[in-house]
Coordinates of C-alpha atoms and ligand atoms in Angstrom, one line a residue:
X27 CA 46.6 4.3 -38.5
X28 CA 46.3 7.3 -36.4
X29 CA 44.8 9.9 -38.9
X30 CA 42.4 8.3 -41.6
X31 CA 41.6 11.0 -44.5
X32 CA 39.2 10.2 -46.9
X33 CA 39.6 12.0 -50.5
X34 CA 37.0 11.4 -53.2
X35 CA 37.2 12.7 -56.7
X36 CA 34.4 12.6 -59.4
X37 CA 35.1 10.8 -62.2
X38 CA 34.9 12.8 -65.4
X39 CA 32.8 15.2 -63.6
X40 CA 31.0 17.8 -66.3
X41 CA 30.7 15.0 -68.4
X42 CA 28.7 12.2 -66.2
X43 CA 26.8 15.1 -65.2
X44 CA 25.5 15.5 -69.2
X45 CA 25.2 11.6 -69.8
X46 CA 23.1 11.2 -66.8
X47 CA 21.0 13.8 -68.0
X48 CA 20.9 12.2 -71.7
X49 CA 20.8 8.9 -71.5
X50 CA 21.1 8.2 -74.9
X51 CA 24.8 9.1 -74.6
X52 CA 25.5 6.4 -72.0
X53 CA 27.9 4.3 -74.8
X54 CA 28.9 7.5 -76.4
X55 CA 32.2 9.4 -76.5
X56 CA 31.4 12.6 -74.4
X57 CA 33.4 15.5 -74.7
X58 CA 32.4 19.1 -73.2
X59 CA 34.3 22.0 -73.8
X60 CA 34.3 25.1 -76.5
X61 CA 36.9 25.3 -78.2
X62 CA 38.9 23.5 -75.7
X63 CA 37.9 20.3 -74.0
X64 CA 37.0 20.8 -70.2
X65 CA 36.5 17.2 -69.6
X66 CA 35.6 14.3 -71.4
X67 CA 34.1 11.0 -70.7
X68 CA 36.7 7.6 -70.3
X69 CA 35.2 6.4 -73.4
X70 CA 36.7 9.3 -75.2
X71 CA 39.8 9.4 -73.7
X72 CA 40.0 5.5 -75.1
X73 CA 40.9 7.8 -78.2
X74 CA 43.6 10.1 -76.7
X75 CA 41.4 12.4 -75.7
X76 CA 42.2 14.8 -72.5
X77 CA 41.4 18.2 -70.5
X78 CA 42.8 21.5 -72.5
X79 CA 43.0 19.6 -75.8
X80 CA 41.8 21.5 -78.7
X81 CA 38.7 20.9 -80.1
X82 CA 40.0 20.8 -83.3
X83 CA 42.3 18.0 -82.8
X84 CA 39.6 16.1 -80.1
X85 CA 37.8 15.5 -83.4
X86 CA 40.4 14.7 -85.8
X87 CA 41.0 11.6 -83.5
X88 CA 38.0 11.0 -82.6
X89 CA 35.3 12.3 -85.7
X90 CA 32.3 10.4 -83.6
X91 CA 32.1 11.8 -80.5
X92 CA 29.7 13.9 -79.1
X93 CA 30.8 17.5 -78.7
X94 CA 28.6 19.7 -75.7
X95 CA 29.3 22.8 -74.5
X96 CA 29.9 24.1 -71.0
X97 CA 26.4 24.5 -68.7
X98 CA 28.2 25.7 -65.9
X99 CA 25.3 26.4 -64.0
X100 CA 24.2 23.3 -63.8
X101 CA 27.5 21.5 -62.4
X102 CA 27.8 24.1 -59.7
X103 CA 24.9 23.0 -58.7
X104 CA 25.0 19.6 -58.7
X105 CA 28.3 20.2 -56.7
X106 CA 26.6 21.5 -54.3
X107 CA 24.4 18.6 -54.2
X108 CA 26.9 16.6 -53.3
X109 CA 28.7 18.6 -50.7
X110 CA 25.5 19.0 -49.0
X111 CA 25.4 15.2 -49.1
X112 CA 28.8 15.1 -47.6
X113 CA 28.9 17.3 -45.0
X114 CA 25.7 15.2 -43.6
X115 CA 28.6 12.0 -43.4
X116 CA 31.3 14.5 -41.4
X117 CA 31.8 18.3 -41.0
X118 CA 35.4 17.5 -41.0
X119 CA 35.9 18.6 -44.6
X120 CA 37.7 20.8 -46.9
X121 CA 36.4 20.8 -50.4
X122 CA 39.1 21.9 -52.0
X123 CA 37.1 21.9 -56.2
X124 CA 33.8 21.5 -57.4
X125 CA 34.1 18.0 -57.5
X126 CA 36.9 16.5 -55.3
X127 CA 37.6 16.9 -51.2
X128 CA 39.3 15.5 -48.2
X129 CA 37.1 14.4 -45.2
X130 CA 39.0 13.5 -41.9
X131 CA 37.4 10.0 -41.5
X132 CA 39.3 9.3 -38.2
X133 CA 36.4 9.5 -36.3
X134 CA 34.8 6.3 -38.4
X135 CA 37.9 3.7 -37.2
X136 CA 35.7 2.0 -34.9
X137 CA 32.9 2.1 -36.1
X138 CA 33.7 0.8 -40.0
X139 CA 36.6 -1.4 -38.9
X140 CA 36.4 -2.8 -42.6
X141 CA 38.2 0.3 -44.3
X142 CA 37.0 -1.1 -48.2
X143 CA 33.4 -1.4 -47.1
X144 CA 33.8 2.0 -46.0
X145 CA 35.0 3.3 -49.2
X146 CA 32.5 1.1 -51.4
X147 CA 29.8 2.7 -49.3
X148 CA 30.6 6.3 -49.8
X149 CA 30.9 5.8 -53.4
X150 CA 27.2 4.3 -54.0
X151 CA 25.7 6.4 -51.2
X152 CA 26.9 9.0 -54.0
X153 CA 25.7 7.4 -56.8
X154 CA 22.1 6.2 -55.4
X155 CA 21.7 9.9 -54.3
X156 CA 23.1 11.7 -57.4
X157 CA 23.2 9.4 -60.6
X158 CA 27.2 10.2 -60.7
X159 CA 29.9 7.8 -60.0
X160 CA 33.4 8.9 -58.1
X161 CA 36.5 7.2 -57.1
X162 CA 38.1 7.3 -53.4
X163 CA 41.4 7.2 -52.0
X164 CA 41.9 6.6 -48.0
X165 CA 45.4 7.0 -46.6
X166 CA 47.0 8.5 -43.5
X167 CA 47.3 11.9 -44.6
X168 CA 46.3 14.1 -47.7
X169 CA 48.6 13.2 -49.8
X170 CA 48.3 9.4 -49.7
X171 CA 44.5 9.7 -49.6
X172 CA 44.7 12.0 -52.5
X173 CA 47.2 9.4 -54.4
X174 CA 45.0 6.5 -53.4
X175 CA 42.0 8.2 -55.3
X176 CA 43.7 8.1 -58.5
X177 CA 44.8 3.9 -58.3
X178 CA 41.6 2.6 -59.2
X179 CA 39.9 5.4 -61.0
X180 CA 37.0 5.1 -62.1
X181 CA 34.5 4.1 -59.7
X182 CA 37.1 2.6 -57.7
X183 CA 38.6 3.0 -54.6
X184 CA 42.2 2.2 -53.1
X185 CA 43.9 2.3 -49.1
X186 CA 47.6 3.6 -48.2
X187 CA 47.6 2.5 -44.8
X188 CA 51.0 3.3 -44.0
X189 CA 54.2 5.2 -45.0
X190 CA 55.4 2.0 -46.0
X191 CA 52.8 1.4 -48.0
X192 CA 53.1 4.3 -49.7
X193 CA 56.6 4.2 -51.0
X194 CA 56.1 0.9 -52.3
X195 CA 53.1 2.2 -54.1
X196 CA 55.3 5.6 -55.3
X197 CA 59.0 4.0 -55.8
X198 CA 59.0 3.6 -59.2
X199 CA 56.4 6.0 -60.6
X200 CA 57.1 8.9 -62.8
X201 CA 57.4 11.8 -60.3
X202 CA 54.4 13.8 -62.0
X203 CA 52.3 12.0 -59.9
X204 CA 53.2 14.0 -56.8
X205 CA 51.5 17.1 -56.3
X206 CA 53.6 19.8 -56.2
X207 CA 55.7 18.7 -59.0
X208 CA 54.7 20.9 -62.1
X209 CA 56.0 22.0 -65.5
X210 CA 59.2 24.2 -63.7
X211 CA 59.9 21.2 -61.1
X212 CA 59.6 18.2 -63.2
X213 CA 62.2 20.4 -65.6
X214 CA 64.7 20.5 -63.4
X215 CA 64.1 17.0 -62.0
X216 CA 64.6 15.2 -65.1
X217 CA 67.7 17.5 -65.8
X218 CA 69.4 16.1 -63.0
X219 CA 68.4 12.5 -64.1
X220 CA 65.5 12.4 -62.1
X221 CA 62.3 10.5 -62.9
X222 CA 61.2 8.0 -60.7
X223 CA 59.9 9.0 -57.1
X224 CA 62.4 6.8 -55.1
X225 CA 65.4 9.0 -57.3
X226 CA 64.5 12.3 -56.1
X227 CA 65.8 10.3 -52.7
X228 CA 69.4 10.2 -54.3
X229 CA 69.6 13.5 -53.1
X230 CA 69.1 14.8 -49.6
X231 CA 67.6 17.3 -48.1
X232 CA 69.7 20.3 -48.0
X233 CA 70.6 19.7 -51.8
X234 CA 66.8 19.1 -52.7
X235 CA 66.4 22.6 -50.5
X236 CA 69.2 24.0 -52.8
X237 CA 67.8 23.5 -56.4
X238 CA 64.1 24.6 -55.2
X239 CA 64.8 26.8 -52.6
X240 CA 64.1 25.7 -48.7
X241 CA 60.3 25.8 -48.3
X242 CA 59.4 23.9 -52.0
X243 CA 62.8 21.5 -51.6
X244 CA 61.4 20.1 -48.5
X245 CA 58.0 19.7 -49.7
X246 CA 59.6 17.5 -52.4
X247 CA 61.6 15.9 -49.7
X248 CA 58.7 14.9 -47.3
X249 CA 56.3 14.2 -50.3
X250 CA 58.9 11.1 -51.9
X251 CA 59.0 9.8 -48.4
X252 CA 55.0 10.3 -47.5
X253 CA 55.1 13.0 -45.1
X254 CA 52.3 15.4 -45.1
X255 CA 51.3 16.9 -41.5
X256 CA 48.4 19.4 -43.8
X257 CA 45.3 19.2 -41.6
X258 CA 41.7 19.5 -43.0
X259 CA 41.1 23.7 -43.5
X260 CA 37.4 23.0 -42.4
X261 CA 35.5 25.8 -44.5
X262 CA 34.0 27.9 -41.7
X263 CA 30.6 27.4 -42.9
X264 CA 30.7 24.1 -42.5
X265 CA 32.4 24.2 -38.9
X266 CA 30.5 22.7 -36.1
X267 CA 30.9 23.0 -32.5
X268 CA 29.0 19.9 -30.4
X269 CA 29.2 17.7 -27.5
X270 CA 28.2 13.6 -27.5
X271 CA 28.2 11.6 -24.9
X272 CA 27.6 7.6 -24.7
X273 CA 26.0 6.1 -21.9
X274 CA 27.8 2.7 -20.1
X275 CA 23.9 2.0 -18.6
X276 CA 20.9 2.9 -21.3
X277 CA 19.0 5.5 -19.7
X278 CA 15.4 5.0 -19.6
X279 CA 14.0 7.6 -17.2
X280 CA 12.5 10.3 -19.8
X281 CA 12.9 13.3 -17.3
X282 CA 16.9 12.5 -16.9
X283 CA 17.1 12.0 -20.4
X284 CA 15.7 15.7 -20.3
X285 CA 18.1 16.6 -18.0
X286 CA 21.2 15.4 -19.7
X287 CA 20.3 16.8 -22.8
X288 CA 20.3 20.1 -21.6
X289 CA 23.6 19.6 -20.1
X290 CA 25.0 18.5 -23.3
X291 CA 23.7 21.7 -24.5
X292 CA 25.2 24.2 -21.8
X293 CA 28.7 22.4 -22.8
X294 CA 28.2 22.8 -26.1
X295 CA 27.1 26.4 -26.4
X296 CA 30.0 27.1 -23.7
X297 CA 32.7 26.0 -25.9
X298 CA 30.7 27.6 -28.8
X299 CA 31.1 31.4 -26.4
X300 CA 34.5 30.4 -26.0
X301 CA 35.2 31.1 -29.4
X302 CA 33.2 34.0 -30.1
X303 CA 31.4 32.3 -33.0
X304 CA 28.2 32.9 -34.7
X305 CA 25.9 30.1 -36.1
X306 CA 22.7 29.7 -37.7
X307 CA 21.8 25.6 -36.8
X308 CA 21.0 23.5 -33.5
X309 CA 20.5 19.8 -33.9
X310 CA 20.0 16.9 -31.1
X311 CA 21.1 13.6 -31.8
X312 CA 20.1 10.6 -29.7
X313 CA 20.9 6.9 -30.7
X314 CA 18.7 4.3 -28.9
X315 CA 19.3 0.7 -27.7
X316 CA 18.6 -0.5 -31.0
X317 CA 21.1 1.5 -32.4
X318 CA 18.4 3.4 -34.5
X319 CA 19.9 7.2 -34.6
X320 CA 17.8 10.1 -34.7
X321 CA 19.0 14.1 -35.5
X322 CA 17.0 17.1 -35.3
X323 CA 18.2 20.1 -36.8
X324 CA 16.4 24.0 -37.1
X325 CA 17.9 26.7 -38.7
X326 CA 17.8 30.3 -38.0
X327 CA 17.4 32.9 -40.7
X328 CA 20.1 35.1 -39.3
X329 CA 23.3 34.2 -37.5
X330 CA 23.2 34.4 -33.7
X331 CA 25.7 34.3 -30.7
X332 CA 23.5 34.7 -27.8
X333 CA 22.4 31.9 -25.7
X334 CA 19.0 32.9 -25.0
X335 CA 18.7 32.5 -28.5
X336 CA 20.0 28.9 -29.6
X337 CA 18.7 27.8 -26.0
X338 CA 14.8 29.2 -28.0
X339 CA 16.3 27.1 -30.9
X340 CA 16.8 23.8 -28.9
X341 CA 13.8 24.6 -26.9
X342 CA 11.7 24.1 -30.1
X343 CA 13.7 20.7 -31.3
X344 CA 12.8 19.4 -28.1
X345 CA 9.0 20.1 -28.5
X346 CA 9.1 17.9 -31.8
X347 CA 10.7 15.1 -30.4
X348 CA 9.4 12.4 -29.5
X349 CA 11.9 10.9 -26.8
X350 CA 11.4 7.5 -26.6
X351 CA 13.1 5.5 -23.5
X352 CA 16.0 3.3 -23.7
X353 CA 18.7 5.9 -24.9
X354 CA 22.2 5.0 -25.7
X355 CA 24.0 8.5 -26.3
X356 CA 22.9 11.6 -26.6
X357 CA 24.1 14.6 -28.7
X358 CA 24.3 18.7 -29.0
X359 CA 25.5 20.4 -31.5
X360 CA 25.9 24.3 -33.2
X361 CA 27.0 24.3 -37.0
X362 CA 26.2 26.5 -40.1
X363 CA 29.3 29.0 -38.4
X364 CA 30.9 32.0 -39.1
X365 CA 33.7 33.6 -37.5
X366 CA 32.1 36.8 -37.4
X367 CA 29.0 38.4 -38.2
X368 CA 28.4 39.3 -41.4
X369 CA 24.6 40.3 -41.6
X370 CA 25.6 43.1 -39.7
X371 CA 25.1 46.1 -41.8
X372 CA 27.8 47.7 -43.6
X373 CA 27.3 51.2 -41.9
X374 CA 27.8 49.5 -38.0
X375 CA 31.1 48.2 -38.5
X376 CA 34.2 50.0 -38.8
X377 CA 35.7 51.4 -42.3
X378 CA 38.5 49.4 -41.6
X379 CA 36.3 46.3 -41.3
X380 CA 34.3 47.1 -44.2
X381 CA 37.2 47.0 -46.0
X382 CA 37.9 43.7 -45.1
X383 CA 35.1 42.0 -46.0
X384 CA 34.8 43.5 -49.1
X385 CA 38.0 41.7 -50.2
X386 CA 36.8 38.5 -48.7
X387 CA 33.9 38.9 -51.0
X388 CA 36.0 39.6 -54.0
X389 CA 38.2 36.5 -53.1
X390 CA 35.5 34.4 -52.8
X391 CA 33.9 35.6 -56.2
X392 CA 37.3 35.0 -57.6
X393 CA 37.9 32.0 -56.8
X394 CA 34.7 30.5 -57.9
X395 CA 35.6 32.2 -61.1
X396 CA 38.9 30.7 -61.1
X397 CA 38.0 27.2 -60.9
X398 CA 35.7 27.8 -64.3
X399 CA 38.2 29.6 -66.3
Ligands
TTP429 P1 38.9 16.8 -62.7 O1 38.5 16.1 -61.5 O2 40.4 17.1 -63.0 O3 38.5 15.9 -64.0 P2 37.2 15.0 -64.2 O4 36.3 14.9 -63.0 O5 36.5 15.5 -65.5 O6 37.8 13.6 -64.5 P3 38.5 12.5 -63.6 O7 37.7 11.3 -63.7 O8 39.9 12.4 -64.1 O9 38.5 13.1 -62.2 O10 38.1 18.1 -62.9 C1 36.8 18.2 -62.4 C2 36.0 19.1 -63.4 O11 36.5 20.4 -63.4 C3 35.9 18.5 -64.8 O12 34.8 17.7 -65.1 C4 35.9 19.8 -65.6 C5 36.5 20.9 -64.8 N1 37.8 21.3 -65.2 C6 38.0 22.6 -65.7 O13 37.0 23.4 -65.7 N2 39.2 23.0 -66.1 C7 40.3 22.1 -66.1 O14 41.4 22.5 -66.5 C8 40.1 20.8 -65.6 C9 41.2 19.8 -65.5 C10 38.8 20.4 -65.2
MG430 MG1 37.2 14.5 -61.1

């Protein structure tokens, strides 16, 4: 595989979130929602139960369940928990809800050769650190990864190595299960005859293009044959800018250890310049001949771009360490990263500018209010 993306998705999210907290519920049927249900546990869906069912009908069919409200608060929180967690595995991620993302895993090939043990990992590193159990999908792209997530849901995990793999796996399921394919498209899919994935390929591309228009027909198109060149949007707050380097010979003179080091940094913070970035964390990462890997990271208050001041930064890392000899690779890197700097005040930047971020802000604040309508 040349691109390994990793998506994970929490199972019934809200509501593991309340059982964990109640114990007592553990065999219950959990629903949460007002007068709607936002999510419910798989024991409750067992009686039909789903997301956006009234709660009126949620207890005709199923009188014993236990009915919670929203706590809002709390999940957002706990989602954060876990993306903190994640971004601690790879900085290579979009988080794209409160409770599901992508990671671009490519990096982990070599390293986890075994692609299940991989996935098993990453789901009980989440549970031992959070109580809450989620299901994983790897595949070459987003879109496989994202389909892979659902196969063994919950607390399961599935691999779409290949294309080929994939359109065995999506030949002859309903065509709902691609993204993309909502109320309007499945409409006009199933008017034409169409409901298995492999049909929509009956048609080519310039006719798909022709009864959704050229941008959503080819998205069809590539999606029934596995295509999907979407790369990871990396938040830019969880960018990182660093340099590693492994050594062929272990180097055990302390004072060229040194010296390397700061090398690595100079590279680092010169492709950090290069980009006209501003960041908040330094960390060092060496790995010894044991394989034992140690990272320091310290955190500025405010986001800088000067080098005086991340070199002060690294400076101080260094004083904590305690470099032992016998090193195998050593590592710089700047994260925490904003494009530009927004802790300057309002009244030094430009109206034009002002204006700007302002609507950045109201975005942001939008969407989080979107995603808990
Ligand atoms: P989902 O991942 O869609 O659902 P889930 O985690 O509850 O269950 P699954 O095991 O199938 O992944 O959504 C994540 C959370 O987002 C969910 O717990 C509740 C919330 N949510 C809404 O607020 N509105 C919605 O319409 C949906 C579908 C979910
Ligand atoms: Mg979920």
């Amino acid at each position: 595989m040349e691109r390994l993306i990793l998506h994970y998705d929490m199972d019934a999210f809200y509501a593991s979130i309340e059982i964990r907290d109640k114990p007592y519920l553990k065999n219950e049927a959990v629903i949460v929602g007002q007068k709607v249900i936002t999510t419910c546990n798989y024991e409750a869906r067992r009686y039909g139960l789903h997301s956006a069912m009234s709660v009126v009908n949620a207890k005709k069919l199923c009188p014993y369940g236990v009915y919670l409200p929203v706590n809002k608060e709390k999940y957002i929180k706990e989602a954060n928990r876990i993306k903190k967690l994640i971004l601690k595995l790879s900085s290579k991620v979009e988080f794209i809800a409160l409770d599901e993302g992508f990671i671009d895993i490519s990096d982990y090939k070599d390293k986890y050769k075994n692609l299940n043990s991989f996935a098993k990992k990453f789901i009980d590193r989440i549970f031992i650190h959070t109580g809450l159990s989620c299901s994983v999908g790897i595949g070459y792209n987003k879109l496989s990864a994202k389909l892979a997530s659902e196969i063994n849901k919950p607390n399961g995990h599935y691999i779409i190595r290949n294309q080929e793999e994939y359109k065995l796996y999506v030949y002859d399921k309903d065509i709902k299960i691609l993204p993309g394919v909502g109320k309007k498209t499945e409409e006009v899919l199933r008017n034409k005859g169409i409901n298995k994935v492999s049909e929509i390929l009956s048609y080519n591309l310039l006719e798909l293009q022709g009864f959704f228009g050229y941008i959503k027909g080819q998205l069809i198109y590539e999606y029934a044959l596995g295509i999907d060149y979407r790369k990871i949007s990396v938040d830019s707050q969880h960018k990182s800018i660093g340099n590693e380097i492994t050594y062929n010979n272990l180097i055990t003179d302390i004072s060229l250890i040194y010296k390397n080091l700061d090398e690595i940094f100079n590279e680092t913070f010169k492709r950090f310049k290069e980009k006209n970035w501003y960041g908040k964390t330094v960390t060092i990462k060496i790995r010894y001949s044991d394989r034992t890997t140690v990272t320091r990271s310290k955190t500025s208050e405010k986001h800088l771009n000067k080098k005086e001041d991340f070199k002060n930064i690294y400076e101080k890392i260094k004083e904590d360490l305690i470099i032992k000899n016998k090193v195998l690779l050593l590592g710089v890197s700047i994260s925490n990263i904003i494009e530009e700097n927004r802790q300057l005040s309002f009244d030094s930047i430009g109206k034009l500018k002002k204006k700007k971020l302002i609507k950045e802000l109201k975005d942001k604040i939008n969407y989080y209010e979107d995603i808990f309508k």
